[in-house]
XYZ file of C-alpha atoms in Angstrom:
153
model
C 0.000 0.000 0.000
C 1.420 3.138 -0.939
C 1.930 4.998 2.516
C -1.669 4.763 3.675
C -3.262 3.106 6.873
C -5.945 2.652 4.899
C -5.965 -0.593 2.836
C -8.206 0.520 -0.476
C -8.152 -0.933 -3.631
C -6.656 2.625 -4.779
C -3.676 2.943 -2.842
C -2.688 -0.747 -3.440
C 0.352 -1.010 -6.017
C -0.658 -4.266 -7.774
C 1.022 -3.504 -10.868
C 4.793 -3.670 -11.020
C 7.611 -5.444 -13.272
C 11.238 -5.909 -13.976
C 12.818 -7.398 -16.942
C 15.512 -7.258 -19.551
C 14.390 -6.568 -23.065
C 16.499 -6.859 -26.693
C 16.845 -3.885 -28.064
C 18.076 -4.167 -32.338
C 18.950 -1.239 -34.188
C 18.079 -1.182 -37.807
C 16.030 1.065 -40.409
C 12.532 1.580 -41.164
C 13.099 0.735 -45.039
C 15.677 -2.262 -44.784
C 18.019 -3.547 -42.336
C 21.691 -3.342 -43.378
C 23.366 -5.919 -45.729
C 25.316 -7.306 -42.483
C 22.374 -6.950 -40.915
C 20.696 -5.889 -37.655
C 22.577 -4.993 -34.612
C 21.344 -6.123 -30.736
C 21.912 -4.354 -27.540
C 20.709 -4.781 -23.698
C 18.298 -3.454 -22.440
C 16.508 -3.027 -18.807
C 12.668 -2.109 -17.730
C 10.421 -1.126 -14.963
C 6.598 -1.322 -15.395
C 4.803 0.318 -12.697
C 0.661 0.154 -13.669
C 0.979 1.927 -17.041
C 4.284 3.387 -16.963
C 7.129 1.683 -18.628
C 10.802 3.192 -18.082
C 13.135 1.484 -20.821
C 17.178 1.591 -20.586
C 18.912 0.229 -23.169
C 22.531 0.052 -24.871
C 24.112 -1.071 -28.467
C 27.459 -1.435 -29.547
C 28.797 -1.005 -32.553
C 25.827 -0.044 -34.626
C 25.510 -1.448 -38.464
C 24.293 0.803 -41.175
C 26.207 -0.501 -44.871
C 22.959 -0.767 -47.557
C 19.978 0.217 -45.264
C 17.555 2.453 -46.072
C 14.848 4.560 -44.117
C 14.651 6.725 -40.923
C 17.283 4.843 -37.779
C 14.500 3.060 -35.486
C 15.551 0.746 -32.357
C 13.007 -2.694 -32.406
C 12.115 -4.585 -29.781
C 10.158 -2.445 -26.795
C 8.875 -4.860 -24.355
C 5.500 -3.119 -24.358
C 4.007 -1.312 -27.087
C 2.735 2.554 -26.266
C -0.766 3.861 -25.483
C -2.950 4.705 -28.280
C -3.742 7.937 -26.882
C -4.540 11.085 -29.679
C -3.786 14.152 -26.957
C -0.588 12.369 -26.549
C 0.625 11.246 -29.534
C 4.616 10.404 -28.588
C 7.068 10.216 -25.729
C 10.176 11.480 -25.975
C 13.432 11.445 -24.038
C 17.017 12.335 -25.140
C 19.937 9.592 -25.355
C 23.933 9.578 -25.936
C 25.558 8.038 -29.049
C 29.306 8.321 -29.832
C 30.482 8.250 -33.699
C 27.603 9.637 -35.340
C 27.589 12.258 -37.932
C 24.757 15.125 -36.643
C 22.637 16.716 -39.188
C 23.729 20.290 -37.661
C 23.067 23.674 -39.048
C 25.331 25.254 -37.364
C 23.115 26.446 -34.727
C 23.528 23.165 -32.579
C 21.668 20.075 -32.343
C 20.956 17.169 -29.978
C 19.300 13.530 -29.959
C 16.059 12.247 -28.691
C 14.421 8.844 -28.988
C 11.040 8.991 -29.778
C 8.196 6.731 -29.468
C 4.986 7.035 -31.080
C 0.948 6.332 -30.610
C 0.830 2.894 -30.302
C 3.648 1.691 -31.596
C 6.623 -1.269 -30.622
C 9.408 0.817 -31.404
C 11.585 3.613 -31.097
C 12.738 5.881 -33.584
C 15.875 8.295 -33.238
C 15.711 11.615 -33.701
C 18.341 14.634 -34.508
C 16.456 18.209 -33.201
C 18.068 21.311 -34.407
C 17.899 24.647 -33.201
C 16.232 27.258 -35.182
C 14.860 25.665 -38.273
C 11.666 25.205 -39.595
C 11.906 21.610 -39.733
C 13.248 20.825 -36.160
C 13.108 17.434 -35.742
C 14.367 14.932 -38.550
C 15.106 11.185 -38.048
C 18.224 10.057 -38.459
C 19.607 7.687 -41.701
C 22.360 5.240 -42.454
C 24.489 8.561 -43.613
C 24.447 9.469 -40.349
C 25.771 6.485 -38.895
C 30.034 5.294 -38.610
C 28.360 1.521 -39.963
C 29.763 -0.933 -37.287
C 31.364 1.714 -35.243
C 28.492 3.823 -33.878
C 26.757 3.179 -30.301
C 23.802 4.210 -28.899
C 22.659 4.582 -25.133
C 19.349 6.035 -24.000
C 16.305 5.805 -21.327
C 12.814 6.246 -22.086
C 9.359 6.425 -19.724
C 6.446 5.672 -22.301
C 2.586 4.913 -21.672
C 1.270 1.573 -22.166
């Protein structure tokens, strides 16, 4: 019970998980010709919150195609229109930023209702401030990619 005297159904915590999950980095068009690459990855689920950590070495990107997405969420998100993505920023080393000059940084994204989560390059002071990242932007077999996300499910 969650610091109550009181046992109600409502303050009773009868929802909560822990587990290890596989994250694979590939592309939403086609994987790469060596193909996909898999990570770790950690979660809590506590009622409809999911927090997701995850890690992948050495990234592969050689003859993919299509925006850089990460497979493999153990849960997929709430189909919820006033809502429509979580988002949560992540580290990666060797990767080539599509930068205006005015600075940019890197979020993982997850959308309405969906398995997986797609990796994102936000730039500061353009119209178009949020573009997914491609296989040009990746150091193929080289590139890693660390992050944390909290999602609805």
């Amino acid at each position: 019970h969650l610091g109550v005297t009181s046992a109600t159904s409502s303050n009773l915590m009868d929802d909560y998980e822990e587990g290890t999950w596989t994250p694979v980095s590939t592309f939403l068009a086609s994987d790469p010709s060596s193909g996909t690459t898999s990570g770790t990855g950690v979660y809590t689920k506590i009622g409809d919150l999911v927090t997701c950590f995850f890690g992948i070495n050495n990234c592969h990107s050689s003859g993919a195609s299509g925006d850089a997405i990460i497979n493999g969420l153990p849960f997929a998100s709430a189909s919820n229109a006033s809502l429509a993505l979580y988002s949560e920023t992540m580290r990666a080393s060797a990767i080539n930023m599509p930068d205006d000059g005015d600075g940019s940084y890197l979020v993982v994204e997850v959308r309405d209702g969906e398995s997986r989560i797609r990796i994102m390059a936000v730039k500061d002071d353009t119209a178009d401030n949020a573009t997914a990242l491609s296989p040009s932007d990746f150091n193929s077999g080289v590139t890693d990619l660390f992050g944390t996300l909290t999602y609805k499910v």
